[in-house]
Each structure stands twice: as structure tokens, then as C-alpha cells.
Amino acid sequence: GAGSGAAPTPAHATSAPSDGGPPPFHVNVLADNWDTQCGEWFLLQQQPGKVPPPPSLDRTDAWASALGGVPAGHLRLQLTAQTDATRPIVLHALYVHVVSSRPAPKGTAYTPGSGCGGNLEPAAFAVDLDAAAPRARPVPGYVGSGTTRTLSTFPYLISATDPQVLDVDAGTAGRDVSWYLELSWSSGDRSGTVPIDDHGRPFRTVGLRGDPAYFYDGTAWSRTGVDD
């Protein structure tokens, strides 16, 4: 699933480069909620008494998958574009493609995070999956050393010594959305696009509007609110 899998997912090419060869770079995808359980939600059909306690961060994906959970509210990805090519590569744009969108199913929301408070979120590209034409929009956040700013935006230049990390926060309030991203690039006279998805399938994110929500207080699941 795409909930918290800590293993990198290599993106694969669908739009072949102009010369027919493979892209001169690859994109690793981490769908681990930016390495934290804070603000991470799953929609389940089980009542609290039937849901086991949440595990450690590296086991969250398996826990949610075993329960039939779907990433809910937000899906936060970290994309790392890197290359061993000698010629620099220009990353031009990050596109959002919605495969399907329908009303979110009803269920119960659970978060494995507890006692999070106001955790520092990185500067990122936000995607409103409820928009008529979703796009990746730079939003301000923490960039380290006590600094908060908005990301520079495309184009980016990557080389063998200079990879590019892109954090993406895709959210929906009340829809069930299947979607993927596409990164356009060029290098010299070559160009193409690289899709970014969940092991060859679209990502899926569902909204939590109106659903009861719970966090684990150390001994049992307790009611809470969902932070947008």
C-alpha cells in the first residue's frame, strides 16, 4: 500500500524519452508520511474494539494493510530525483493526474500518532485532490536550522553530485481519489516524462469528513478530532 511503506519505490517511465532510451535519472518514492506518524490517518471499517494498537513507524504500512486501511486525509510523499549521468538534467514540472474521483466511503479514522503537538512540517508541494484540476503548489514550511520558507519552484537542475528532494502533501476532504504524478525533464536534446505512482498503480487517498476519529492513548483507542 501507499500508506507508510518505508521501502523506496522506483518510478518507471511511460512517456519514452525522445531517443527511445530510458530516462537518465530515477525517482525514489517514500510514502512514509515524511518519516513520522503525526498527522497520518487511515480509514478502516472496524470499530475501535477490533483494531489492535498501532505499531512502530516502520510497521505502520503492514498494520494498516492487514486491516484493509486506506491512507486518509493526506498522503505525504518524499520524492528524490537522482542520476549518475555526466550531463545535467533539468526537471521542468510536476503534474497531477486524477484517474478517478468519487465520494469517500464512510468508516472510522485512526491515527497511529499520539502526543504530536505542533510538529514542524517541511516546505512542500501541496496538492488539493478536490480541485477541478489539481496541481502541485509550493507551500511554506520548515527547511532546517530554525528556518521556514517557501520552496523554490521548477525548473530544478540535478546532476550526479546534486540530487533533488521534493516533498508532496496530497489531500482530500471528502473524496475517494486515485491519482499519480508525472515529472517532466530534459537533458541536452533528450526529453520525456517519468510517472510517480504506487508500484505501478495509482495512489489512493480518501477524505475523512464526518467520520469518527480515534488515537491510541497508550491503553485504548480514544476519540479525537481530525486536523485538516
GROMACS .gro file of C-alpha atoms in nm:
model
  228
    1GLY     CA    1   0.000   0.000   0.000
    2ALA     CA    2   0.094   0.363  -0.017
    3GLY     CA    3   0.030   0.445   0.347
    4SER     CA    4   0.370   0.428   0.515
    5GLY     CA    5   0.587   0.191   0.318
    6ALA     CA    6   0.941   0.286   0.407
    7ALA     CA    7   1.094   0.098   0.115
    8PRO     CA    8   1.176   0.328  -0.178
    9THR     CA    9   0.960   0.274  -0.483
   10PRO     CA   10   1.142   0.333  -0.811
   11ALA     CA   11   0.931   0.531  -1.054
   12HIS     CA   12   0.907   0.392  -1.405
   13ALA     CA   13   0.879   0.558  -1.743
   14THR     CA   14   0.563   0.562  -1.953
   15SER     CA   15   0.646   0.850  -2.187
   16ALA     CA   16   0.964   0.735  -2.357
   17PRO     CA   17   1.246   0.985  -2.398
   18SER     CA   18   1.277   1.141  -2.741
   19ASP     CA   19   1.552   0.897  -2.842
   20GLY     CA   20   1.370   0.587  -2.718
   21GLY     CA   21   1.619   0.512  -2.439
   22PRO     CA   22   1.548   0.502  -2.067
   23PRO     CA   23   1.542   0.826  -1.868
   24PRO     CA   24   1.889   0.931  -1.750
   25PHE     CA   25   1.769   0.953  -1.388
   26HIS     CA   26   1.536   0.779  -1.145
   27VAL     CA   27   1.295   0.889  -0.874
   28ASN     CA   28   1.278   0.712  -0.538
   29VAL     CA   29   0.941   0.743  -0.364
   30LEU     CA   30   0.897   0.724   0.013
   31ALA     CA   31   0.532   0.713   0.121
   32ASP     CA   32   0.609   0.716   0.494
   33ASN     CA   33   0.429   1.040   0.592
   34TRP     CA   34   0.765   1.223   0.595
   35ASP     CA   35   0.909   0.977   0.849
   36THR     CA   36   0.652   1.047   1.122
   37GLN     CA   37   0.321   0.905   1.245
   38CYS     CA   38   0.196   1.254   1.334
   39GLY     CA   39  -0.088   1.366   1.111
   40GLU     CA   40  -0.110   1.023   0.947
   41TRP     CA   41  -0.462   0.877   0.917
   42PHE     CA   42  -0.617   0.558   0.785
   43LEU     CA   43  -0.984   0.488   0.714
   44LEU     CA   44  -1.094   0.149   0.845
   45GLN     CA   45  -1.427  -0.030   0.858
   46GLN     CA   46  -1.358  -0.185   1.202
   47GLN     CA   47  -1.480  -0.046   1.533
   48PRO     CA   48  -1.214   0.051   1.791
   49GLY     CA   49  -1.250  -0.273   1.990
   50LYS     CA   50  -1.147  -0.470   1.681
   51VAL     CA   51  -0.837  -0.263   1.597
   52PRO     CA   52  -0.502  -0.366   1.751
   53PRO     CA   53  -0.269  -0.098   1.892
   54PRO     CA   54  -0.060   0.086   1.631
   55PRO     CA   55   0.295  -0.042   1.578
   56SER     CA   56   0.624   0.138   1.537
   57LEU     CA   57   0.671   0.366   1.236
   58ASP     CA   58   0.837   0.105   1.014
   59ARG     CA   59   0.545  -0.136   1.063
   60THR     CA   60   0.258   0.109   1.011
   61ASP     CA   61   0.203   0.013   0.647
   62ALA     CA   62   0.172  -0.359   0.724
   63TRP     CA   63  -0.059  -0.284   1.018
   64ALA     CA   64  -0.292  -0.071   0.805
   65SER     CA   65  -0.285  -0.309   0.508
   66ALA     CA   66  -0.377  -0.608   0.726
   67LEU     CA   67  -0.682  -0.415   0.845
   68GLY     CA   68  -0.784  -0.306   0.495
   69GLY     CA   69  -0.693   0.054   0.575
   70VAL     CA   70  -0.670   0.328   0.314
   71PRO     CA   71  -0.449   0.640   0.351
   72ALA     CA   72  -0.691   0.912   0.458
   73GLY     CA   73  -0.700   1.289   0.463
   74HIS     CA   74  -0.346   1.338   0.337
   75LEU     CA   75  -0.084   1.125   0.164
   76ARG     CA   76   0.264   1.268   0.215
   77LEU     CA   77   0.541   1.159  -0.020
   78GLN     CA   78   0.913   1.230  -0.037
   79LEU     CA   79   1.048   1.214  -0.393
   80THR     CA   80   1.423   1.202  -0.459
   81ALA     CA   81   1.538   1.253  -0.819
   82GLN     CA   82   1.896   1.138  -0.869
   83THR     CA   83   2.126   1.049  -1.155
   84ASP     CA   84   2.471   0.914  -1.230
   85ALA     CA   85   2.473   1.075  -1.576
   86THR     CA   86   2.756   1.312  -1.666
   87ARG     CA   87   2.525   1.567  -1.828
   88PRO     CA   88   2.297   1.777  -1.604
   89ILE     CA   89   1.922   1.713  -1.621
   90VAL     CA   90   1.653   1.979  -1.597
   91LEU     CA   91   1.330   1.893  -1.414
   92HIS     CA   92   1.061   2.116  -1.564
   93ALA     CA   93   0.731   2.045  -1.387
   94LEU     CA   94   0.539   1.809  -1.160
   95TYR     CA   95   0.194   1.725  -1.295
   96VAL     CA   96  -0.100   1.571  -1.108
   97HIS     CA   97  -0.322   1.319  -1.288
   98VAL     CA   98  -0.652   1.208  -1.131
   99VAL     CA   99  -0.758   0.863  -1.252
  100SER     CA  100  -1.089   0.860  -1.064
  101SER     CA  101  -1.271   1.066  -0.801
  102ARG     CA  102  -1.590   0.969  -0.620
  103PRO     CA  103  -1.747   1.036  -0.279
  104ALA     CA  104  -1.538   0.889   0.001
  105PRO     CA  105  -1.672   0.576   0.171
  106LYS     CA  106  -1.784   0.604   0.532
  107GLY     CA  107  -1.576   0.442   0.802
  108THR     CA  108  -1.373   0.518   1.112
  109ALA     CA  109  -1.049   0.716   1.111
  110TYR     CA  110  -0.746   0.605   1.310
  111THR     CA  111  -0.409   0.774   1.357
  112PRO     CA  112  -0.101   0.584   1.481
  113GLY     CA  113   0.045   0.914   1.608
  114SER     CA  114  -0.009   1.045   1.961
  115GLY     CA  115   0.120   1.338   2.162
  116CYS     CA  116   0.243   1.507   1.847
  117GLY     CA  117   0.166   1.872   1.919
  118GLY     CA  118   0.275   2.122   1.656
  119ASN     CA  119   0.535   1.919   1.471
  120LEU     CA  120   0.745   2.104   1.213
  121GLU     CA  121   0.635   2.025   0.859
  122PRO     CA  122   0.882   2.065   0.573
  123ALA     CA  123   0.834   2.306   0.287
  124ALA     CA  124   0.645   2.108   0.027
  125PHE     CA  125   0.429   2.097  -0.281
  126ALA     CA  126   0.064   2.081  -0.176
  127VAL     CA  127  -0.192   1.908  -0.398
  128ASP     CA  128  -0.565   1.970  -0.343
  129LEU     CA  129  -0.715   1.649  -0.479
  130ASP     CA  130  -1.064   1.802  -0.451
  131ALA     CA  131  -0.983   2.076  -0.704
  132ALA     CA  132  -1.129   2.059  -1.055
  133ALA     CA  133  -0.774   2.049  -1.194
  134PRO     CA  134  -0.531   1.959  -0.912
  135ARG     CA  135  -0.179   2.095  -0.936
  136ALA     CA  136   0.136   2.088  -0.724
  137ARG     CA  137   0.162   2.425  -0.547
  138PRO     CA  138   0.462   2.533  -0.335
  139VAL     CA  139   0.371   2.599   0.030
  140PRO     CA  140   0.594   2.727   0.311
  141GLY     CA  141   0.741   2.502   0.575
  142TYR     CA  142   1.047   2.414   0.777
  143VAL     CA  143   1.376   2.386   0.585
  144GLY     CA  144   1.614   2.325   0.878
  145SER     CA  145   1.829   2.536   1.112
  146GLY     CA  146   1.520   2.710   1.250
  147THR     CA  147   1.429   2.846   0.908
  148THR     CA  148   1.084   2.850   0.746
  149ARG     CA  149   1.032   2.948   0.385
  150THR     CA  150   0.854   2.855   0.064
  151LEU     CA  151   1.035   2.621  -0.171
  152SER     CA  152   1.191   2.750  -0.485
  153THR     CA  153   0.989   2.609  -0.771
  154PHE     CA  154   1.059   2.450  -1.106
  155PRO     CA  155   1.278   2.420  -1.302
  156TYR     CA  156   1.534   2.226  -1.096
  157LEU     CA  157   1.874   2.106  -1.212
  158ILE     CA  158   2.006   1.768  -1.098
  159SER     CA  159   2.345   1.609  -1.155
  160ALA     CA  160   2.549   1.316  -1.025
  161THR     CA  161   2.652   1.525  -0.724
  162ASP     CA  162   2.329   1.720  -0.674
  163PRO     CA  163   2.003   1.522  -0.633
  164GLN     CA  164   1.671   1.698  -0.575
  165VAL     CA  165   1.426   1.615  -0.295
  166LEU     CA  166   1.060   1.710  -0.341
  167ASP     CA  167   0.811   1.669  -0.056
  168VAL     CA  168   0.449   1.636  -0.169
  169ASP     CA  169   0.137   1.665   0.050
  170ALA     CA  170  -0.175   1.550  -0.137
  171GLY     CA  171  -0.505   1.590   0.046
  172THR     CA  172  -0.879   1.541   0.008
  173ALA     CA  173  -1.160   1.639   0.245
  174GLY     CA  174  -1.445   1.419   0.125
  175ARG     CA  175  -1.349   1.231  -0.190
  176ASP     CA  176  -1.203   0.890  -0.277
  177VAL     CA  177  -0.930   0.981  -0.525
  178SER     CA  178  -0.697   0.761  -0.730
  179TRP     CA  179  -0.410   0.965  -0.870
  180TYR     CA  180  -0.047   0.973  -0.977
  181LEU     CA  181   0.221   1.230  -1.050
  182GLU     CA  182   0.431   1.290  -1.360
  183LEU     CA  183   0.770   1.462  -1.371
  184SER     CA  184   0.880   1.621  -1.700
  185TRP     CA  185   1.251   1.651  -1.778
  186SER     CA  186   1.507   1.733  -2.045
  187SER     CA  187   1.880   1.681  -2.089
  188GLY     CA  188   2.051   1.819  -2.397
  189ASP     CA  189   1.838   1.710  -2.692
  190ARG     CA  190   1.654   1.444  -2.489
  191SER     CA  191   1.324   1.491  -2.307
  192GLY     CA  192   1.040   1.289  -2.159
  193THR     CA  193   0.825   1.228  -1.854
  194VAL     CA  194   0.853   0.991  -1.558
  195PRO     CA  195   0.533   0.883  -1.377
  196ILE     CA  196   0.539   0.854  -0.999
  197ASP     CA  197   0.290   0.605  -0.854
  198ASP     CA  198   0.239   0.320  -0.607
  199HIS     CA  199   0.432   0.026  -0.754
  200GLY     CA  200   0.267   0.069  -1.095
  201ARG     CA  201  -0.078   0.152  -0.956
  202PRO     CA  202  -0.228   0.492  -0.877
  203PHE     CA  203  -0.203   0.624  -0.524
  204ARG     CA  204  -0.537   0.623  -0.339
  205THR     CA  205  -0.638   0.880  -0.079
  206VAL     CA  206  -0.980   0.913   0.086
  207GLY     CA  207  -1.139   1.201   0.276
  208LEU     CA  208  -1.242   1.187   0.642
  209ARG     CA  209  -1.519   1.446   0.652
  210GLY     CA  210  -1.780   1.342   0.909
  211ASP     CA  211  -1.606   1.020   1.013
  212PRO     CA  212  -1.544   0.944   1.382
  213ALA     CA  213  -1.172   0.962   1.462
  214TYR     CA  214  -0.952   0.789   1.719
  215PHE     CA  215  -0.596   0.797   1.850
  216TYR     CA  216  -0.429   0.541   2.078
  217ASP     CA  217  -0.377   0.681   2.429
  218GLY     CA  218  -0.143   0.403   2.542
  219THR     CA  219  -0.411   0.164   2.664
  220ALA     CA  220  -0.710   0.207   2.432
  221TRP     CA  221  -0.842   0.400   2.132
  222SER     CA  222  -0.981   0.741   2.234
  223ARG     CA  223  -1.200   0.981   2.038
  224THR     CA  224  -1.027   1.285   1.891
  225GLY     CA  225  -1.068   1.539   1.614
  226VAL     CA  226  -0.909   1.532   1.271
  227ASP     CA  227  -0.674   1.819   1.197
  228ASP     CA  228  -0.717   1.929   0.837
   0.00000   0.00000   0.00000
